Structures are given as structure tokens and as C-alpha cells.
Amino acid sequence: MPSSRIALLQSSGRPGDAVKNLEVIAGAARAAAAGGAGLLVCPEMFLTGYAIGADVSRLAEPADGPAAEAVARIADEHGIAVLYGYPERAGDGARVHNSAQLIGPDGSSLANYRKTHLFGGFEREWFTPGDTPVVQAELGGLRVGIMICYDVEFPENVRAHALAGTDLLLVPTAQMHPFQFVAESVVPVRAFENQLYVAYVNRTGPEGEGASAFEFVGLSCLAGPDGTTRARAGRGDELLFGDVDPELLRASRAANPYLRDRHPGLYGSLH
């Protein structure tokens, strides 16, 4: 398989303005495709903004709603897959999930993931946690998995993806100060201990007011199975490119014994 180039959109867009954020996605998709990327990954809740309070409910849409249709048109126009975060209205409409949807380069929906580990009082107030830990899709010869922000901080969560064969784990995030060590240290370790690539894509700058005010730290990265950071953004808006090398993945998995040396029978207490 050839190397797969991906683009990471580090931005907070315009919180509360889904129309403007769709324009940002369109511009980023155009630039990413021109740069040779086959996949564009956007941050957590990029469609609407993260720290938007009651607007979470007002702006929530079903997985097949107008925003999904708009992203599908963008993906199809530029021939690039797009992962975007959004508030998903589900079921009878009473439940809202913090979700991320992967749209294929032909505009088809490949996967939709609902965040399973909600962070802090803000998320617990407005969202219902998902109950499916491993969501995957096949894209460009890779098995792609999805989780959101806080999910990646639970080692069992990422290990489940490793055991399910995920090659590239997409993690749209809203990582805030003072937890930047997650982007700097935890994410590369997760990639190494599970022998997969992790694309961790963050928001930037201040957002929200009062108790819901956050300072997002950027530092988006593509971490490789060898534990190295293959690409790293700064603190501001940026379209970051990185390559997922299947040969490096194969060689690293052959050399690293973590998954082969596990003793699952010893881990029953984890349940």
C-alpha cells in the first residue's frame, strides 16, 4: 500500500455559527486535497463550537441532517474523506451525543461515533454518553478507528482498538489548559503501546464564558507506532499534514512485542 497523507485542521472556527464552520471545512478540504491528503480530520464539535452552552441542544442535528449532507457534498467535490465533530440529536430527539462522523471521498457516511467518556460538568450537563467503544471504517487500505478527546486518556479504550485491528485512530479533541501534557506525552505513548497511528486534532484559543470558559491549547499531532511524533502543530490555527506509512506500521508491529506478550487471563480484575 502507498503512504497515506492526512490533514489535521487545528482551529476553533466560529463557535455558534455552523454555516461559517462548514465554509471553513470546505476551504480546508480544498487545501488538504491540493496538498495530496486523502483525509481531513477536524476537531471535536467543530461544526457548532464546543463551549456553546444551551446552543448545544439548539444546534444539534441527526447524523443524516443538513450538516452531514453539506459535508458529503464537500467531500465528494474534492475527493477527500472528512471527519468532523458535531452535536448529534438521536432517538426521540431528547438525547444529544458528542459525536464525530466520517464521510468518505464519495460523500457516503462511513462511520459515526458517540463519545463514551464525558469530561467535566459541562459535557455531563449537555450530552448523553455513547455505548459503543470501537467504531471503525476501511479507508484507503487502512482500518480507521474513531474516538473523541477524553476517550483516548483511558488505556483500555485504545487497547480495544488495537485488538480490533485499528491502524489509524482519529481523535478529534477539545484539549484545554492545563492538560497539554496529554497532547505532548500521553498521545505518543498510546500510539506506541498499542502499535497504531493516532491523529489527535485540537481546537485553539479561548472559548466560552464563566464556568464554561476554556483555553484550548492546540498542539495537534500525528503520533506513530514507533512512539515518535510524526507531525506537530503549534498553538494557533493550522492545517497540518502527516503521512501514515503502512510499511512503518508493519515493521513496528513485527518488532514490538506488547500485543503478543499480553496475558489476558491476569486482567480479569479490570472488569
mmCIF file of C-alpha atoms in Angstrom:
data_model
loop_
_atom_site.group_PDB
_atom_site.id
_atom_site.type_symbol
_atom_site.label_atom_id
_atom_site.label_comp_id
_atom_site.label_asym_id
_atom_site.label_seq_id
_atom_site.Cartn_x
_atom_site.Cartn_y
_atom_site.Cartn_z
ATOM 1 C CA MET A 1 0.000 0.000 0.000
ATOM 2 C CA PRO A 2 1.263 3.531 -0.682
ATOM 3 C CA SER A 3 1.720 6.015 2.133
ATOM 4 C CA SER A 4 -1.497 7.777 3.104
ATOM 5 C CA ARG A 5 -1.311 11.519 3.661
ATOM 6 C CA ILE A 6 -3.773 13.054 6.083
ATOM 7 C CA ALA A 7 -4.514 16.665 7.010
ATOM 8 C CA LEU A 8 -5.298 17.851 10.540
ATOM 9 C CA LEU A 9 -7.372 21.035 10.804
ATOM 10 C CA GLN A 10 -6.381 22.795 14.035
ATOM 11 C CA SER A 11 -8.968 25.530 14.527
ATOM 12 C CA SER A 12 -11.942 26.547 16.635
ATOM 13 C CA GLY A 13 -13.753 28.003 13.648
ATOM 14 C CA ARG A 14 -16.542 30.351 14.699
ATOM 15 C CA PRO A 15 -18.405 28.980 17.758
ATOM 16 C CA GLY A 16 -22.174 29.078 17.340
ATOM 17 C CA ASP A 17 -22.062 29.505 13.556
ATOM 18 C CA ALA A 18 -22.449 26.197 11.733
ATOM 19 C CA VAL A 19 -22.725 27.877 8.334
ATOM 20 C CA LYS A 20 -19.364 29.601 8.751
ATOM 21 C CA ASN A 21 -17.750 26.426 10.062
ATOM 22 C CA LEU A 22 -18.940 24.493 7.031
ATOM 23 C CA GLU A 23 -17.211 27.144 4.920
ATOM 24 C CA VAL A 24 -14.023 26.570 6.918
ATOM 25 C CA ILE A 25 -14.314 22.818 6.341
ATOM 26 C CA ALA A 26 -14.794 23.429 2.614
ATOM 27 C CA GLY A 27 -11.687 25.623 2.422
ATOM 28 C CA ALA A 28 -9.635 23.153 4.433
ATOM 29 C CA ALA A 29 -10.823 20.236 2.301
ATOM 30 C CA ARG A 30 -9.785 22.105 -0.835
ATOM 31 C CA ALA A 31 -6.333 22.880 0.590
ATOM 32 C CA ALA A 32 -5.891 19.387 2.004
ATOM 33 C CA ALA A 33 -6.748 17.735 -1.308
ATOM 34 C CA ALA A 34 -4.384 20.093 -3.120
ATOM 35 C CA GLY A 35 -1.673 19.043 -0.664
ATOM 36 C CA GLY A 36 -2.151 15.376 -1.522
ATOM 37 C CA ALA A 37 -4.193 14.342 1.525
ATOM 38 C CA GLY A 38 -6.901 11.707 1.279
ATOM 39 C CA LEU A 39 -8.402 12.510 4.670
ATOM 40 C CA LEU A 40 -9.185 15.727 6.554
ATOM 41 C CA VAL A 41 -9.708 15.487 10.328
ATOM 42 C CA CYS A 42 -11.485 18.351 12.134
ATOM 43 C CA PRO A 43 -11.635 18.960 15.911
ATOM 44 C CA GLU A 44 -14.263 17.955 18.445
ATOM 45 C CA MET A 45 -17.610 19.747 17.991
ATOM 46 C CA PHE A 46 -16.151 21.707 15.085
ATOM 47 C CA LEU A 47 -19.485 22.126 13.331
ATOM 48 C CA THR A 48 -21.000 24.255 16.099
ATOM 49 C CA GLY A 49 -18.256 25.140 18.561
ATOM 50 C CA TYR A 50 -17.616 23.436 21.881
ATOM 51 C CA ALA A 51 -18.334 25.909 24.719
ATOM 52 C CA ILE A 52 -21.765 26.990 23.449
ATOM 53 C CA GLY A 53 -23.970 26.128 26.445
ATOM 54 C CA ALA A 54 -27.660 25.725 25.644
ATOM 55 C CA ASP A 55 -26.895 26.133 21.942
ATOM 56 C CA VAL A 56 -25.726 22.524 22.049
ATOM 57 C CA SER A 57 -29.359 21.472 22.046
ATOM 58 C CA ARG A 58 -30.485 24.148 19.593
ATOM 59 C CA LEU A 59 -27.796 23.329 17.008
ATOM 60 C CA ALA A 60 -27.836 19.538 17.369
ATOM 61 C CA GLU A 61 -28.715 17.574 14.228
ATOM 62 C CA PRO A 62 -29.272 13.916 13.396
ATOM 63 C CA ALA A 63 -26.392 12.032 11.787
ATOM 64 C CA ASP A 64 -28.088 12.357 8.394
ATOM 65 C CA GLY A 65 -29.102 16.008 8.855
ATOM 66 C CA PRO A 66 -28.358 19.089 6.740
ATOM 67 C CA ALA A 67 -24.788 19.466 8.002
ATOM 68 C CA ALA A 68 -23.980 15.870 7.101
ATOM 69 C CA GLU A 69 -25.370 16.479 3.624
ATOM 70 C CA ALA A 70 -23.235 19.614 3.304
ATOM 71 C CA VAL A 71 -20.065 17.800 4.401
ATOM 72 C CA ALA A 72 -20.896 14.982 1.987
ATOM 73 C CA ARG A 73 -21.024 17.481 -0.877
ATOM 74 C CA ILE A 74 -17.679 18.967 0.215
ATOM 75 C CA ALA A 75 -16.041 15.543 0.428
ATOM 76 C CA ASP A 76 -17.387 14.478 -2.957
ATOM 77 C CA GLU A 77 -16.391 17.745 -4.636
ATOM 78 C CA HIS A 78 -12.777 17.489 -3.509
ATOM 79 C CA GLY A 79 -12.465 13.690 -3.479
ATOM 80 C CA ILE A 80 -11.348 13.643 0.154
ATOM 81 C CA ALA A 81 -12.687 11.893 3.252
ATOM 82 C CA VAL A 82 -13.711 14.220 6.102
ATOM 83 C CA LEU A 83 -14.112 13.545 9.818
ATOM 84 C CA TYR A 84 -15.972 16.286 11.684
ATOM 85 C CA GLY A 85 -17.253 16.680 15.239
ATOM 86 C CA TYR A 86 -20.834 17.791 15.938
ATOM 87 C CA PRO A 87 -23.702 17.531 18.458
ATOM 88 C CA GLU A 88 -25.891 14.629 17.333
ATOM 89 C CA ARG A 89 -29.591 14.568 18.117
ATOM 90 C CA ALA A 90 -30.633 10.948 18.433
ATOM 91 C CA GLY A 91 -33.665 8.760 19.021
ATOM 92 C CA ASP A 92 -36.768 10.709 20.001
ATOM 93 C CA GLY A 93 -34.764 13.932 19.973
ATOM 94 C CA ALA A 94 -34.302 14.143 23.731
ATOM 95 C CA ARG A 95 -30.769 12.741 23.635
ATOM 96 C CA VAL A 96 -27.791 14.673 22.313
ATOM 97 C CA HIS A 97 -24.423 12.972 21.822
ATOM 98 C CA ASN A 98 -20.976 14.486 21.359
ATOM 99 C CA SER A 99 -20.299 12.762 18.047
ATOM 100 C CA ALA A 100 -17.865 12.549 15.157
ATOM 101 C CA GLN A 101 -18.827 11.378 11.681
ATOM 102 C CA LEU A 102 -16.537 10.088 8.952
ATOM 103 C CA ILE A 103 -17.663 10.917 5.410
ATOM 104 C CA GLY A 104 -15.951 9.084 2.548
ATOM 105 C CA PRO A 105 -14.412 10.736 -0.511
ATOM 106 C CA ASP A 106 -17.552 9.886 -2.486
ATOM 107 C CA GLY A 107 -19.809 11.597 0.048
ATOM 108 C CA SER A 108 -21.049 8.417 1.738
ATOM 109 C CA SER A 109 -21.188 8.083 5.528
ATOM 110 C CA LEU A 110 -18.573 5.544 6.624
ATOM 111 C CA ALA A 111 -18.900 5.710 10.410
ATOM 112 C CA ASN A 112 -20.469 7.705 13.226
ATOM 113 C CA TYR A 113 -19.052 7.618 16.753
ATOM 114 C CA ARG A 114 -20.573 8.901 20.012
ATOM 115 C CA LYS A 115 -18.166 9.950 22.767
ATOM 116 C CA THR A 116 -18.235 7.365 25.546
ATOM 117 C CA HIS A 117 -16.277 9.178 28.292
ATOM 118 C CA LEU A 118 -17.714 12.612 29.028
ATOM 119 C CA PHE A 119 -15.393 15.166 30.615
ATOM 120 C CA GLY A 120 -16.450 17.507 33.397
ATOM 121 C CA GLY A 121 -19.745 19.060 34.395
ATOM 122 C CA PHE A 122 -20.207 20.911 31.098
ATOM 123 C CA GLU A 123 -20.315 17.754 28.995
ATOM 124 C CA ARG A 124 -22.342 15.785 31.527
ATOM 125 C CA GLU A 125 -24.956 18.530 31.556
ATOM 126 C CA TRP A 126 -25.499 18.635 27.806
ATOM 127 C CA PHE A 127 -24.591 15.201 26.438
ATOM 128 C CA THR A 128 -25.558 11.562 26.755
ATOM 129 C CA PRO A 129 -22.561 9.198 26.592
ATOM 130 C CA GLY A 130 -22.309 6.699 23.758
ATOM 131 C CA ASP A 131 -22.150 2.983 24.474
ATOM 132 C CA THR A 132 -20.094 1.616 21.558
ATOM 133 C CA PRO A 133 -16.364 1.722 22.333
ATOM 134 C CA VAL A 134 -14.937 0.607 18.990
ATOM 135 C CA VAL A 135 -16.196 2.176 15.766
ATOM 136 C CA GLN A 136 -14.170 1.542 12.609
ATOM 137 C CA ALA A 137 -14.212 2.010 8.844
ATOM 138 C CA GLU A 138 -11.998 0.941 5.959
ATOM 139 C CA LEU A 139 -10.372 3.857 4.174
ATOM 140 C CA GLY A 140 -7.529 3.823 1.662
ATOM 141 C CA GLY A 141 -6.375 0.353 2.663
ATOM 142 C CA LEU A 142 -6.296 1.256 6.376
ATOM 143 C CA ARG A 143 -8.613 0.286 9.179
ATOM 144 C CA VAL A 144 -9.567 3.623 10.714
ATOM 145 C CA GLY A 145 -10.991 3.961 14.232
ATOM 146 C CA ILE A 146 -12.645 6.939 15.928
ATOM 147 C CA MET A 147 -12.775 8.249 19.464
ATOM 148 C CA ILE A 148 -13.121 11.738 20.939
ATOM 149 C CA CYS A 149 -10.781 13.658 23.265
ATOM 150 C CA TYR A 150 -11.107 12.287 26.836
ATOM 151 C CA ASP A 151 -11.704 8.775 25.437
ATOM 152 C CA VAL A 152 -8.038 8.451 24.447
ATOM 153 C CA GLU A 153 -6.909 9.049 28.038
ATOM 154 C CA PHE A 154 -8.258 5.639 29.084
ATOM 155 C CA PRO A 155 -5.700 2.973 28.120
ATOM 156 C CA GLU A 156 -8.319 0.215 27.977
ATOM 157 C CA ASN A 157 -10.200 2.195 25.353
ATOM 158 C CA VAL A 158 -7.252 2.447 22.971
ATOM 159 C CA ARG A 159 -6.205 -1.152 23.629
ATOM 160 C CA ALA A 160 -9.657 -2.260 22.492
ATOM 161 C CA HIS A 161 -8.951 -0.556 19.156
ATOM 162 C CA ALA A 162 -5.551 -2.217 18.904
ATOM 163 C CA LEU A 163 -7.087 -5.652 19.476
ATOM 164 C CA ALA A 164 -9.757 -4.882 16.861
ATOM 165 C CA GLY A 165 -7.058 -4.136 14.284
ATOM 166 C CA THR A 166 -7.235 -0.346 14.074
ATOM 167 C CA ASP A 167 -4.319 1.064 12.053
ATOM 168 C CA LEU A 168 -5.120 4.770 12.365
ATOM 169 C CA LEU A 169 -7.040 6.170 15.328
ATOM 170 C CA LEU A 170 -8.706 9.539 14.702
ATOM 171 C CA VAL A 171 -9.190 11.628 17.843
ATOM 172 C CA PRO A 172 -10.917 14.992 17.357
ATOM 173 C CA THR A 173 -10.427 16.845 20.625
ATOM 174 C CA ALA A 174 -11.069 19.971 22.666
ATOM 175 C CA GLN A 175 -7.937 19.759 24.812
ATOM 176 C CA MET A 176 -7.684 22.664 27.243
ATOM 177 C CA HIS A 177 -5.156 24.247 29.564
ATOM 178 C CA PRO A 178 -3.619 22.933 31.857
ATOM 179 C CA PHE A 179 -3.815 19.440 30.322
ATOM 180 C CA GLN A 180 -1.468 19.973 27.382
ATOM 181 C CA PHE A 181 0.692 17.076 28.617
ATOM 182 C CA VAL A 182 -1.939 14.786 27.072
ATOM 183 C CA ALA A 183 -1.119 16.082 23.591
ATOM 184 C CA GLU A 184 2.607 16.238 24.306
ATOM 185 C CA SER A 185 3.139 12.927 26.134
ATOM 186 C CA VAL A 186 0.085 10.693 26.521
ATOM 187 C CA VAL A 187 -0.878 10.513 22.846
ATOM 188 C CA PRO A 188 2.553 9.354 21.558
ATOM 189 C CA VAL A 189 2.638 6.742 24.341
ATOM 190 C CA ARG A 190 -0.826 5.474 23.359
ATOM 191 C CA ALA A 191 0.384 5.092 19.770
ATOM 192 C CA PHE A 192 3.488 3.177 20.882
ATOM 193 C CA GLU A 193 1.913 0.847 23.427
ATOM 194 C CA ASN A 194 -0.876 -0.083 21.003
ATOM 195 C CA GLN A 195 1.113 -0.107 17.762
ATOM 196 C CA LEU A 196 -1.060 2.194 15.714
ATOM 197 C CA TYR A 197 -1.094 5.760 14.422
ATOM 198 C CA VAL A 198 -3.011 8.393 16.391
ATOM 199 C CA ALA A 199 -4.204 11.623 14.761
ATOM 200 C CA TYR A 200 -5.068 13.997 17.615
ATOM 201 C CA VAL A 201 -6.739 17.174 16.339
ATOM 202 C CA ASN A 202 -7.404 20.074 18.694
ATOM 203 C CA ARG A 203 -9.173 23.402 18.965
ATOM 204 C CA THR A 204 -7.315 26.653 19.664
ATOM 205 C CA GLY A 205 -7.589 29.725 21.873
ATOM 206 C CA PRO A 206 -10.244 30.958 24.320
ATOM 207 C CA GLU A 207 -13.877 29.933 24.054
ATOM 208 C CA GLY A 208 -16.950 30.313 26.248
ATOM 209 C CA GLU A 209 -17.735 32.398 29.325
ATOM 210 C CA GLY A 210 -17.883 31.982 33.085
ATOM 211 C CA ALA A 211 -17.800 28.372 34.287
ATOM 212 C CA SER A 212 -17.803 27.254 30.646
ATOM 213 C CA ALA A 213 -14.738 29.284 29.656
ATOM 214 C CA PHE A 214 -11.858 27.253 28.255
ATOM 215 C CA GLU A 215 -8.424 27.899 26.770
ATOM 216 C CA PHE A 216 -7.693 25.327 24.079
ATOM 217 C CA VAL A 217 -4.009 24.580 23.640
ATOM 218 C CA GLY A 218 -3.628 23.411 20.033
ATOM 219 C CA LEU A 219 -0.619 21.058 19.779
ATOM 220 C CA SER A 220 -2.417 18.721 17.362
ATOM 221 C CA CYS A 221 -0.247 15.822 16.310
ATOM 222 C CA LEU A 222 0.145 12.648 14.318
ATOM 223 C CA ALA A 223 1.876 10.071 16.536
ATOM 224 C CA GLY A 224 3.379 6.910 15.065
ATOM 225 C CA PRO A 225 3.585 3.313 16.293
ATOM 226 C CA ASP A 226 7.283 3.826 16.992
ATOM 227 C CA GLY A 227 6.368 6.408 19.647
ATOM 228 C CA THR A 228 7.609 9.377 17.648
ATOM 229 C CA THR A 229 5.583 12.454 16.809
ATOM 230 C CA ARG A 230 5.444 12.414 13.019
ATOM 231 C CA ALA A 231 3.874 15.890 12.793
ATOM 232 C CA ARG A 232 3.122 18.549 15.412
ATOM 233 C CA ALA A 233 1.196 21.828 15.258
ATOM 234 C CA GLY A 234 1.806 24.935 17.345
ATOM 235 C CA ARG A 235 -0.810 26.825 19.363
ATOM 236 C CA GLY A 236 -2.619 28.711 16.575
ATOM 237 C CA ASP A 237 -4.799 27.884 13.594
ATOM 238 C CA GLU A 238 -3.021 25.485 11.251
ATOM 239 C CA LEU A 239 -3.593 22.868 8.577
ATOM 240 C CA LEU A 240 -1.077 20.181 9.485
ATOM 241 C CA PHE A 241 -0.058 17.372 7.115
ATOM 242 C CA GLY A 242 1.319 13.967 8.063
ATOM 243 C CA ASP A 243 1.889 10.614 6.397
ATOM 244 C CA VAL A 244 0.630 7.266 7.632
ATOM 245 C CA ASP A 245 3.209 4.759 6.378
ATOM 246 C CA PRO A 246 1.869 1.177 6.212
ATOM 247 C CA GLU A 247 5.414 -0.190 5.939
ATOM 248 C CA LEU A 248 6.457 1.534 9.177
ATOM 249 C CA LEU A 249 3.310 0.169 10.793
ATOM 250 C CA ARG A 250 4.135 -3.372 9.661
ATOM 251 C CA ALA A 251 7.778 -3.170 10.747
ATOM 252 C CA SER A 252 6.944 -1.633 14.116
ATOM 253 C CA ARG A 253 4.345 -4.280 14.867
ATOM 254 C CA ALA A 254 6.819 -7.023 13.971
ATOM 255 C CA ALA A 255 9.462 -5.558 16.286
ATOM 256 C CA ASN A 256 7.290 -4.539 19.241
ATOM 257 C CA PRO A 257 6.016 -7.451 21.404
ATOM 258 C CA TYR A 258 3.426 -5.624 23.548
ATOM 259 C CA LEU A 259 0.330 -7.141 21.986
ATOM 260 C CA ARG A 260 1.897 -10.603 21.601
ATOM 261 C CA ASP A 261 3.159 -10.685 25.202
ATOM 262 C CA ARG A 262 -0.163 -9.856 26.854
ATOM 263 C CA HIS A 263 -1.615 -12.257 29.469
ATOM 264 C CA PRO A 264 -5.361 -11.555 29.317
ATOM 265 C CA GLY A 265 -6.068 -14.145 31.988
ATOM 266 C CA LEU A 266 -4.346 -11.904 34.518
ATOM 267 C CA TYR A 267 -6.503 -8.894 33.760
ATOM 268 C CA GLY A 268 -9.924 -10.086 34.924
ATOM 269 C CA SER A 269 -9.936 -7.573 37.762
ATOM 270 C CA LEU A 270 -10.095 -4.765 35.190
ATOM 271 C CA HIS A 271 -13.768 -5.643 34.693
#
